[in-house]
PDB file of C-alpha atoms in Angstrom:
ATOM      1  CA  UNK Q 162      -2.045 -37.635 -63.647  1.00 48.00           C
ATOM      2  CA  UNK Q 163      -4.879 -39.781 -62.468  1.00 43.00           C
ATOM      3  CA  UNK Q 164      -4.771 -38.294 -58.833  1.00 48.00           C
ATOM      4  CA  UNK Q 165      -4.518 -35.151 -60.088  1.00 45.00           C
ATOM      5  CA  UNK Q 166      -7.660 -35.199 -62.761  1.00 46.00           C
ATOM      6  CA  UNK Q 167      -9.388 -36.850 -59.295  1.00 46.00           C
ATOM      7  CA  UNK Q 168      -8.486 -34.632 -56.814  1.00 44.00           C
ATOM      8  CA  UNK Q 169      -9.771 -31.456 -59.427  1.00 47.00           C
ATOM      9  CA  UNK Q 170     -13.375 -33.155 -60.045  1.00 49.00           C
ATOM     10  CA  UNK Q 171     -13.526 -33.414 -55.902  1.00 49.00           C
ATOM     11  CA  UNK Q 172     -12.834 -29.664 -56.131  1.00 45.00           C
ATOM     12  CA  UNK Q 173     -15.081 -28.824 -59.229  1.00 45.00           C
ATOM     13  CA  UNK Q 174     -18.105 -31.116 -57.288  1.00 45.00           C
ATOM     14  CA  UNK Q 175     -17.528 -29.022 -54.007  1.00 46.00           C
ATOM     15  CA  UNK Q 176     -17.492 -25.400 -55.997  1.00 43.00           C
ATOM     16  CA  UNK Q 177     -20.196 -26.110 -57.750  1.00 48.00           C
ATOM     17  CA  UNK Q 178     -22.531 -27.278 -54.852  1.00 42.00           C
ATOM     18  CA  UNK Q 179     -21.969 -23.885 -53.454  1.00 39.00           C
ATOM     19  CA  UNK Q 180     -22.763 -22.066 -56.594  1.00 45.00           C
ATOM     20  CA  UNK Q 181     -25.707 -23.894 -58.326  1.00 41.00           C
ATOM     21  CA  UNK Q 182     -28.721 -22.203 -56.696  1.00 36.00           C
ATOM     22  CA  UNK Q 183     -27.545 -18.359 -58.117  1.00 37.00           C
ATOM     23  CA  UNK Q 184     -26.984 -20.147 -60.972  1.00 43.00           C
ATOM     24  CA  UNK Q 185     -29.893 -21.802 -61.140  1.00 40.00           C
ATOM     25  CA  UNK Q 186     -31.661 -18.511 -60.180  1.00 37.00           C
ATOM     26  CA  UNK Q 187     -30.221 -16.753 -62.913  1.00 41.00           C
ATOM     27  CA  UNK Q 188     -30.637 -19.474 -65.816  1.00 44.00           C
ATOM     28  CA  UNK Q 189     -33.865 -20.359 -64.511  1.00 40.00           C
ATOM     29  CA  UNK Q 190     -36.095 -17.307 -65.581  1.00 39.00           C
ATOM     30  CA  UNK Q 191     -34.321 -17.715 -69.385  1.00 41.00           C
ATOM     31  CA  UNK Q 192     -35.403 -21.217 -69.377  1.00 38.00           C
ATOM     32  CA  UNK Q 193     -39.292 -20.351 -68.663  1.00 39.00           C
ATOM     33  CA  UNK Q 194     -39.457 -17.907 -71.515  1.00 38.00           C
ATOM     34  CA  UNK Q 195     -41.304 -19.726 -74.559  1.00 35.00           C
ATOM     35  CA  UNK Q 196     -39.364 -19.664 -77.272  1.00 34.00           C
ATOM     36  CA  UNK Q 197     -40.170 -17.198 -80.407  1.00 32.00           C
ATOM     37  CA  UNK Q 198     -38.916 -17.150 -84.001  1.00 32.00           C
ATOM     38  CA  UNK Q 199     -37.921 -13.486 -82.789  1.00 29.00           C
ATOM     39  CA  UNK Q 200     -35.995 -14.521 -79.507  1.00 31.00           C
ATOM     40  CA  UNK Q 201     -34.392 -17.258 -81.292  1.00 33.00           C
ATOM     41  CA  UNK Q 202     -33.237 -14.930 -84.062  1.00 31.00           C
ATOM     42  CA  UNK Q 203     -31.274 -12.600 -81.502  1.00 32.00           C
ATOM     43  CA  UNK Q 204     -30.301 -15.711 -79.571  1.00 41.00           C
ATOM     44  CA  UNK Q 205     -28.998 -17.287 -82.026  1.00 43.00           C
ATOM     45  CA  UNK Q 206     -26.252 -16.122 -84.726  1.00 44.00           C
ATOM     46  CA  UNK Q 207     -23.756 -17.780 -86.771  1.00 46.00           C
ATOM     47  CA  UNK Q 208     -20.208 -17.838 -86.095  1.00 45.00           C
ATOM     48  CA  UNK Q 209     -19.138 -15.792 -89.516  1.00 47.00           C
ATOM     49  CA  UNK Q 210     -21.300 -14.400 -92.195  1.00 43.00           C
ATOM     50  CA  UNK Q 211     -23.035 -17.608 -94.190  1.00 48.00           C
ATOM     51  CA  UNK Q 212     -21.556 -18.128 -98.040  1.00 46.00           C
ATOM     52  CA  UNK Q 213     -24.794 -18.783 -99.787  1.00 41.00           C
ATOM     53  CA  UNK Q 214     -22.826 -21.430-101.779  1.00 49.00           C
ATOM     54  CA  UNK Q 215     -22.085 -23.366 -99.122  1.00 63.00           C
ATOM     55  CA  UNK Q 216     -24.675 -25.526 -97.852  1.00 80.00           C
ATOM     56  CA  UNK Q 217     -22.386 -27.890 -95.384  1.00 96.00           C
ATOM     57  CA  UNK Q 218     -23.510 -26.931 -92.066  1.00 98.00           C
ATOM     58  CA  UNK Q 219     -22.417 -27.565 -88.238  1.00 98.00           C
ATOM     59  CA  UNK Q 220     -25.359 -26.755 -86.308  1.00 98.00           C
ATOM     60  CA  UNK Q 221     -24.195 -26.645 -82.418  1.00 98.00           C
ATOM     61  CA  UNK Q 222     -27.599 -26.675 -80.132  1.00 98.00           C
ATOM     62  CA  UNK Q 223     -26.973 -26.180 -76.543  1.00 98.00           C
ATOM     63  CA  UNK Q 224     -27.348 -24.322 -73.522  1.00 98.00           C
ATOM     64  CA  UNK Q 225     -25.001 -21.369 -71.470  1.00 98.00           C
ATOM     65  CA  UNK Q 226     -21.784 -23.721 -71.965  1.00 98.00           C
ATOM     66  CA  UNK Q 227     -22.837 -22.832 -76.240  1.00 98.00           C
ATOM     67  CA  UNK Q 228     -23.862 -19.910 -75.656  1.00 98.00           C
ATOM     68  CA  UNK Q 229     -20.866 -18.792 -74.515  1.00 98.00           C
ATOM     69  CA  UNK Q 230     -22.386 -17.136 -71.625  1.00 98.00           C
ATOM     70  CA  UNK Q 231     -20.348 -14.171 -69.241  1.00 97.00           C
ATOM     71  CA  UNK Q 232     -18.022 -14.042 -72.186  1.00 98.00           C
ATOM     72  CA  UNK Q 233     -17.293 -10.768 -73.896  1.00 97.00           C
ATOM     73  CA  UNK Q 234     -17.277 -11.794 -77.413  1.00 97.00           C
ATOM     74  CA  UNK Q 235     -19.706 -14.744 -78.669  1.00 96.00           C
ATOM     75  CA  UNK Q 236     -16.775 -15.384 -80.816  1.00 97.00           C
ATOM     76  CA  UNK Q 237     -14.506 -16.611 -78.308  1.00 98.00           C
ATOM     77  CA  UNK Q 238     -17.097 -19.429 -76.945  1.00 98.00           C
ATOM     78  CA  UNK Q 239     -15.930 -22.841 -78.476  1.00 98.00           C
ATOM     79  CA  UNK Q 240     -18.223 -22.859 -81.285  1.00 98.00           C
ATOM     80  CA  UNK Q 241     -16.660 -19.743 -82.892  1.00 98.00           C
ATOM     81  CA  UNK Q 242     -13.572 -21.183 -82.120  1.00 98.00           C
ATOM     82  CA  UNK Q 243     -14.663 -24.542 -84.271  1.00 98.00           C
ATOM     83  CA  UNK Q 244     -15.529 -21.878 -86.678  1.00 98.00           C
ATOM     84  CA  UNK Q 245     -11.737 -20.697 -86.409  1.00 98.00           C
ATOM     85  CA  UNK Q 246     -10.252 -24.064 -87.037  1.00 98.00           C
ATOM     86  CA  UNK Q 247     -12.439 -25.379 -89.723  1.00 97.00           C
ATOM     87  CA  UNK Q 248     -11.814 -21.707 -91.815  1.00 97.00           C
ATOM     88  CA  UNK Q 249      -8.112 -22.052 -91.262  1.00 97.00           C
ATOM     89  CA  UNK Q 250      -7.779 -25.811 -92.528  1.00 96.00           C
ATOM     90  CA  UNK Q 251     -10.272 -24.878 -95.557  1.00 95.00           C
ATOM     91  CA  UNK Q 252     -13.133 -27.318 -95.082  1.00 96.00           C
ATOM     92  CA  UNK Q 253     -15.610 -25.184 -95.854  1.00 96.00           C
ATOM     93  CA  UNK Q 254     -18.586 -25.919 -92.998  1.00 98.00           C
ATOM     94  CA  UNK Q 255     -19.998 -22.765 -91.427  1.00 98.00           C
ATOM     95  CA  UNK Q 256     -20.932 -23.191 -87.544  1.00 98.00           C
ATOM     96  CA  UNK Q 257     -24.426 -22.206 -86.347  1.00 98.00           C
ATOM     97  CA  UNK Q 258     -24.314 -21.647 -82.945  1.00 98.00           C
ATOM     98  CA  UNK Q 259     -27.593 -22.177 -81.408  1.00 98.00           C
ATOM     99  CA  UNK Q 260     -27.170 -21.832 -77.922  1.00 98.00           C
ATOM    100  CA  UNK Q 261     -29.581 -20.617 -75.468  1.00 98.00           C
ATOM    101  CA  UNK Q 262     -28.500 -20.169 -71.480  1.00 97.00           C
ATOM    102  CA  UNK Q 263     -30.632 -21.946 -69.299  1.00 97.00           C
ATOM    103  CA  UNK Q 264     -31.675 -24.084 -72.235  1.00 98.00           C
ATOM    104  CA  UNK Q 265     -33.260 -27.692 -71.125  1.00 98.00           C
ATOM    105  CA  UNK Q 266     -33.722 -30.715 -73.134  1.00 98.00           C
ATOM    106  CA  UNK Q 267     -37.372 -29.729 -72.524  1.00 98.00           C
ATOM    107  CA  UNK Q 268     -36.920 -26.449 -74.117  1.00 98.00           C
ATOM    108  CA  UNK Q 269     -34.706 -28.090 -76.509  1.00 98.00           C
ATOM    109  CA  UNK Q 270     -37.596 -30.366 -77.934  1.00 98.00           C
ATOM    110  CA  UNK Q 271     -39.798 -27.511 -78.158  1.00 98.00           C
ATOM    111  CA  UNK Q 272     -37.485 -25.643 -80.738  1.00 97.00           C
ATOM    112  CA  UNK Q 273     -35.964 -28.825 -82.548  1.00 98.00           C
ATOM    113  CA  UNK Q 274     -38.086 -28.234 -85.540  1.00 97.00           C
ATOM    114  CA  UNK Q 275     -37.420 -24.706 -85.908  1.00 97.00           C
ATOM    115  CA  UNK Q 276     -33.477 -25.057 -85.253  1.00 98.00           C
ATOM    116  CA  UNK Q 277     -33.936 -27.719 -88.230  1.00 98.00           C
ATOM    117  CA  UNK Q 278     -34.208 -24.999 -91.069  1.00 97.00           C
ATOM    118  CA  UNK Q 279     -30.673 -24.763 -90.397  1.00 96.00           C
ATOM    119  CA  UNK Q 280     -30.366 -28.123 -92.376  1.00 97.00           C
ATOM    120  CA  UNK Q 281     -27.397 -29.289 -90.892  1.00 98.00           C
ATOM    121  CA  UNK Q 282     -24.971 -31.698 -92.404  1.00 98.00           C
ATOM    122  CA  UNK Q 283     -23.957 -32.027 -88.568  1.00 98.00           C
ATOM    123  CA  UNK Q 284     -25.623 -31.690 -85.463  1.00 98.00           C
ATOM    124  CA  UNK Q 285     -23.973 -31.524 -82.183  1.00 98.00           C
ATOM    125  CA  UNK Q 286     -26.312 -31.896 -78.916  1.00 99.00           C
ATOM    126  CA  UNK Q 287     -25.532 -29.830 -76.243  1.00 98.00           C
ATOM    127  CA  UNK Q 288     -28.440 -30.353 -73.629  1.00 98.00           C
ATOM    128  CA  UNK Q 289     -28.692 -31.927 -70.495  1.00 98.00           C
ATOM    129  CA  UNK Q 290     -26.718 -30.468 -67.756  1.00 97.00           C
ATOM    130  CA  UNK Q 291     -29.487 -27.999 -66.862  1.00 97.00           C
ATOM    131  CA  UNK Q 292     -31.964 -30.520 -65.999  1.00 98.00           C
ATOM    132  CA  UNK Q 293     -29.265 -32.624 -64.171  1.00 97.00           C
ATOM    133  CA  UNK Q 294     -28.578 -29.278 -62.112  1.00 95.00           C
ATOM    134  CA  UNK Q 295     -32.621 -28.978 -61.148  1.00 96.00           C
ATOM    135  CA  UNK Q 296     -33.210 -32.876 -60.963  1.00 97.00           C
ATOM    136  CA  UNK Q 297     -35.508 -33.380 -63.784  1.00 98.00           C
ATOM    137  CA  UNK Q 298     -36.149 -36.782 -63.214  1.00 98.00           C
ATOM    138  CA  UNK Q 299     -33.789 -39.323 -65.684  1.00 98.00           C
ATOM    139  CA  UNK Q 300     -36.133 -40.640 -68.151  1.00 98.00           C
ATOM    140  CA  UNK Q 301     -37.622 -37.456 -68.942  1.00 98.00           C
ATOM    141  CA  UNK Q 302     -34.228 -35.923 -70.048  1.00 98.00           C
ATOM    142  CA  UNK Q 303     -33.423 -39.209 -71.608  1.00 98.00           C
ATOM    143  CA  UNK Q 304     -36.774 -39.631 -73.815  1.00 98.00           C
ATOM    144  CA  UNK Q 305     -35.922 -35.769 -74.708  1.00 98.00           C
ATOM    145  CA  UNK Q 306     -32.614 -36.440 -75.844  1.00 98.00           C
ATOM    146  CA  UNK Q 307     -34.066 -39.431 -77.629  1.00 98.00           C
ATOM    147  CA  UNK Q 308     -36.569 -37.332 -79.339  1.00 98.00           C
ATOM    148  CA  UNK Q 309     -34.307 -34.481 -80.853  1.00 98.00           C
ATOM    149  CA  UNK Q 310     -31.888 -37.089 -81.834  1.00 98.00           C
ATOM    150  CA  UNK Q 311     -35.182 -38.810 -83.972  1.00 98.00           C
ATOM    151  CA  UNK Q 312     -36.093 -35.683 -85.064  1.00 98.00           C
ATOM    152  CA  UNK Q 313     -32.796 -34.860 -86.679  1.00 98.00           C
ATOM    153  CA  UNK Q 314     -32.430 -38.513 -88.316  1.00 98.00           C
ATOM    154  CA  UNK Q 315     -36.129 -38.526 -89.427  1.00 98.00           C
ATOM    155  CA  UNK Q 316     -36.048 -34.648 -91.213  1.00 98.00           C
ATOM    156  CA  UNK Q 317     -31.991 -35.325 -92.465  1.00 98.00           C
ATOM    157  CA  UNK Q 318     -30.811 -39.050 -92.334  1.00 98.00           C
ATOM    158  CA  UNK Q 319     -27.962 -37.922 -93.838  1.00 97.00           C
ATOM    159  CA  UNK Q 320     -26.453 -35.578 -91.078  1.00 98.00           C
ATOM    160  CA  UNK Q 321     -24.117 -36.493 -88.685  1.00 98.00           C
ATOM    161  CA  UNK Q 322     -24.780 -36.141 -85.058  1.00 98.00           C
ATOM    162  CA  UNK Q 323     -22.431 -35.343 -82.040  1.00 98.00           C
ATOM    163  CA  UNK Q 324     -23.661 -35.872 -78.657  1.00 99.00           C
ATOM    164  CA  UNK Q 325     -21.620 -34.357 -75.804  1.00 98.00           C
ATOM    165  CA  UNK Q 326     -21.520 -35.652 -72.784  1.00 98.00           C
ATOM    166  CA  UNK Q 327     -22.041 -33.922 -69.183  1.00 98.00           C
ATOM    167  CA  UNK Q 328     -21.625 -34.713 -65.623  1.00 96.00           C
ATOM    168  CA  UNK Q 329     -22.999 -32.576 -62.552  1.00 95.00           C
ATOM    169  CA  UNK Q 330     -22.326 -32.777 -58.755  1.00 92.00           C
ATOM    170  CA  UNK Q 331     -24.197 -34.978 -56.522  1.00 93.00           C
ATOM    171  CA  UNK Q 332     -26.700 -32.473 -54.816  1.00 91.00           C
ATOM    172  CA  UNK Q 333     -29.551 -34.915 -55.735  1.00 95.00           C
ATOM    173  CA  UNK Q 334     -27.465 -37.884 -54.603  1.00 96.00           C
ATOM    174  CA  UNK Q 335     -24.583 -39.997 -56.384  1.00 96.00           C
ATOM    175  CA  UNK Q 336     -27.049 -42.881 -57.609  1.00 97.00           C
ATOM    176  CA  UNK Q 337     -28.833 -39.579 -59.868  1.00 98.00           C
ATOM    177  CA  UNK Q 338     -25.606 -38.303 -60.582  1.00 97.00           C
ATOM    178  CA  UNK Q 339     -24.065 -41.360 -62.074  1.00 98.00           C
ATOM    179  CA  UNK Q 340     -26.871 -42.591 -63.751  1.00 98.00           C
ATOM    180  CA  UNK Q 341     -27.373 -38.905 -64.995  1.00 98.00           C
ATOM    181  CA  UNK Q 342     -23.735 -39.325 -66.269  1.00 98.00           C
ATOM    182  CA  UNK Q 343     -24.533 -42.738 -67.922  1.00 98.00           C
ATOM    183  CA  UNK Q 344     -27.043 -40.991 -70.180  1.00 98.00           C
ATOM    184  CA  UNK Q 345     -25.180 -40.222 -72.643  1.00 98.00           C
ATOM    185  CA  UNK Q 346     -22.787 -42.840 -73.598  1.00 98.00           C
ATOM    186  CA  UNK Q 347     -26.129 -45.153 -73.697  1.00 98.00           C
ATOM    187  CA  UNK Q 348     -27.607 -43.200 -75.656  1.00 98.00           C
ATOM    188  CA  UNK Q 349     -24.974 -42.355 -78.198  1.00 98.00           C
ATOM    189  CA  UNK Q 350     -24.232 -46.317 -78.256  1.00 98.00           C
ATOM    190  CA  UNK Q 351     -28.085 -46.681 -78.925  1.00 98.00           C
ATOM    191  CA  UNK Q 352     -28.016 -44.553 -81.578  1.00 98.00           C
ATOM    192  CA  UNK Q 353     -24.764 -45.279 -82.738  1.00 98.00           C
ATOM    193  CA  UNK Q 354     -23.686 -41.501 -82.915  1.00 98.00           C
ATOM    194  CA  UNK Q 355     -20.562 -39.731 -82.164  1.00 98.00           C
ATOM    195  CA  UNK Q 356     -19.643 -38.911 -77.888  1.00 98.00           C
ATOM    196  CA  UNK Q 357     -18.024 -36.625 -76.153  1.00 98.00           C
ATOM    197  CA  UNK Q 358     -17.399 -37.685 -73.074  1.00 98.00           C
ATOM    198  CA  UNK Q 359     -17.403 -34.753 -70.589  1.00 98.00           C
ATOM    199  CA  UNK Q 360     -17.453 -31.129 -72.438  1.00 98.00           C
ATOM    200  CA  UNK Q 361     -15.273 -30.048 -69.362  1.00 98.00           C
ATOM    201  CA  UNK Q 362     -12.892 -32.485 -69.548  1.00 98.00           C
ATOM    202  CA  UNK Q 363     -10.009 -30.247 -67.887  1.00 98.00           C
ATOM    203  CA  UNK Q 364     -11.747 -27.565 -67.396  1.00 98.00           C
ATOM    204  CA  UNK Q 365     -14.003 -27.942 -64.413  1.00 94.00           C
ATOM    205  CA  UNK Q 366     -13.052 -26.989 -61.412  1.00 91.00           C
ATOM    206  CA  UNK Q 367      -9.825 -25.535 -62.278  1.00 96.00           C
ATOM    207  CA  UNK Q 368     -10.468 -21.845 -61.471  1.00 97.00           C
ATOM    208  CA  UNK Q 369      -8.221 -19.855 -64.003  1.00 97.00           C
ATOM    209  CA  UNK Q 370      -9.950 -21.426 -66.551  1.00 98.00           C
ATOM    210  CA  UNK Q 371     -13.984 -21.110 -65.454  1.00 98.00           C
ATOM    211  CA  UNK Q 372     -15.685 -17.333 -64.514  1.00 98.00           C
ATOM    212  CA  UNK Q 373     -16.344 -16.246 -60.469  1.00 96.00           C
ATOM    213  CA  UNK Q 374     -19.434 -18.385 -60.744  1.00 94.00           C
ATOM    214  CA  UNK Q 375     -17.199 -21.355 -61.147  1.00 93.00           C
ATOM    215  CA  UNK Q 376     -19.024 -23.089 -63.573  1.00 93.00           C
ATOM    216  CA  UNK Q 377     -18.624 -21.454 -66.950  1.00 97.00           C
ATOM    217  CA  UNK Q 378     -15.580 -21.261 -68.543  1.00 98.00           C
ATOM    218  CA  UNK Q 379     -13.746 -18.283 -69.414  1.00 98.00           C
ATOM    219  CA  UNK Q 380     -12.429 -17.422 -73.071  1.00 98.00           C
ATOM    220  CA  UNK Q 381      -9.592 -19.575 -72.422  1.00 98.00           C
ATOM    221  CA  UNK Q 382     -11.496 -22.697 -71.148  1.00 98.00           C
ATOM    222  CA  UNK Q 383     -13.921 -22.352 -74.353  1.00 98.00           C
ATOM    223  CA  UNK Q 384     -10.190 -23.040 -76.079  1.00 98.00           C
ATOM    224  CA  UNK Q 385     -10.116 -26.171 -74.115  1.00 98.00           C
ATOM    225  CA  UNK Q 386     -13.835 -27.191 -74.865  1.00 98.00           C
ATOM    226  CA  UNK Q 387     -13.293 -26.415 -78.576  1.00 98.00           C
ATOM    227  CA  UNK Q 388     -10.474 -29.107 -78.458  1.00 98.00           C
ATOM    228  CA  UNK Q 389     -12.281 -31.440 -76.683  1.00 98.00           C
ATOM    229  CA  UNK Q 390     -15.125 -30.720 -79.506  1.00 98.00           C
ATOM    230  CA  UNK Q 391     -12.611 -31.016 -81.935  1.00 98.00           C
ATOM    231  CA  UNK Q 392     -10.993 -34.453 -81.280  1.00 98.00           C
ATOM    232  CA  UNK Q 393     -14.353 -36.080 -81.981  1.00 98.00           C
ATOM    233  CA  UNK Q 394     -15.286 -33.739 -84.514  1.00 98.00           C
ATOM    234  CA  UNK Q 395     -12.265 -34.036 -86.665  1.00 98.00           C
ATOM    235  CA  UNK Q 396     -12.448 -37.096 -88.295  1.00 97.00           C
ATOM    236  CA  UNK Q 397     -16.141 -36.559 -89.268  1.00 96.00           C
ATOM    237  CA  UNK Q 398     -15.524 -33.206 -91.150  1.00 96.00           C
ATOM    238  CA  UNK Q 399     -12.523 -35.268 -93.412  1.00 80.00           C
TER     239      UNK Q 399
END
C-alpha cells in the first residue's frame, strides 16, 4: 500500500507540473478581482435552504477545491456532500460553502470579516494551495493563515475550527514545497485546532477521480474529499 500511495504522488507531482501554468492562468484573473458584498453573494451559497431556527453553522472557506469548480452541480463538491451526511444522521448544522476559485490566503484575509456574519459554530480553512502554486513566499501565507484563524477566535471563541491541510509539487523547489507542506500541521498544533492532513489524500493524481486539468477532482473525488473532511469532522459535530 505504501509503494502504491508513493508511486501515485510521483505521478500526481509530474501531472501537475505540466498543468499548473493554464491553471494558474485561469484562477489567476478570479483571484485579482476585489471582492464585493455582491460577488460574494453569487459566489457564495449554502448547501440547502437555511432553517431560521437553526443557528449551528459549518462555514467551509476555501478556494476552487470548495468551490467545487468544473463540476456540474455545486451540490456534488464535498461541502454539499457534508451537507448530505450531516442531514441524513440528523445533527442539524447547515453547511455554508464559501468557496471562491483562485481564492488566496491574501484574498482570504481580505473577506474574513465579511464571511464572519455567517457566525459559524465551525469554521473549516481551506486556503493555501493557491499561493503554494504561485510561490507566495512562506511567511506571508503563514501570517495569513494566522490572521483568519485570530480573527475567527477573537469575533467567536466559541467556534470550532478545521484547518485542512495541502501539499503542491516542487516547481519552486522541494525545500518550498516541504516547508510549504509543514505549514499547516504547525500551525494547527500552534493553535491547537483540528487538521486535515492532505484534502487529496487518494485523490491526487489518480486520473478517474480528478477533471482533464488533473488537478480538480471530479464529482466522485469530492466523495473522497468529503470523507477525508468527514473523519476529522465527525467527532466535533457529536
Amino acid at each position: 500500500m505504501k509503494n502504491t500511495h508513493k508511486i501515485s504522488h510521483s505521478i500526481f507531482l509530474k501531472f501537475c507540473y505540466f498543468s499548473l501554468i493554464i491553471i494558474l492562468f485561469s484562477c489567476k484573473t478570479d483571484a485579482k478581482k476585489t471582492t464585493t458584498k455582491k460577488e460574494f453573494t453569487t459566489n457564495v451559497v449554502s448547501t440547502k435552504t437555511e432553517n431560521t431556527t437553526n443557528n449551528k453553522r459549518i462555514v467551509v472557506f476555501g478556494d476552487s477545491l470548495t468551490a467545487g469548480y468544473g463540476l456540474e452541480d455545486v451540490e456534488d463538491a464535498y461541502p454539499g456532500l457534508l451537507q448530505q451526511k450531516i442531514d441524513s444522521l440528523q445533527l442539524g448544522y447547515t453547511v455554508i460553502n464559501s468557496g471562491i476559485s483562485g481564492e488566496t490566503t491574501a484574498g482570504g484575509k481580505n473577506r474574513i470579516d465579511w464571511v464572519l456574519n455567517q457566525k459559524p459554530s465551525v469554521f473549516i480553512l481551506e486556503l493555501g494551495a493557491n499561493d503554494g502554486l504561485r510561490g507566495v513566499p512562506l511567511t506571508e501565507t503563514k501570517m495569513n493563515l494566522q490572521y483568519i484563524i485570530d480573527a475567527v477566535k477573537t469575533k467567536y471563541p466559541s467556534s470550532k475550527i478545521v484547518l485542512v491541510g495541502m501539499q503542491i509539487p516542487p516547481n519552486f523547489g522541494q525545500d518550498y514545497t516541504n516547508e510549504f507542506k509543514n505549514i499547516f500541521p504547525a500551525l494547527a498544533q500552534k493553535n491547537q485546532v483540528a487538521l486535515i492532513p492532505f484534502l487529496l489524500e487518494n485523490v491526487g493524481g489518480i486520473p478517474s477521480l480528478n477533471q482533464s486539468d488533473g488537478i480538480h477532482p471530479t464529482a466522485k473525488g469530492h466523495k473522497i474529499l468529503a470523507k477525508n473532511v468527514w473523519e476529522v469532522l465527525a467527532p466535533i459535530l457529536k
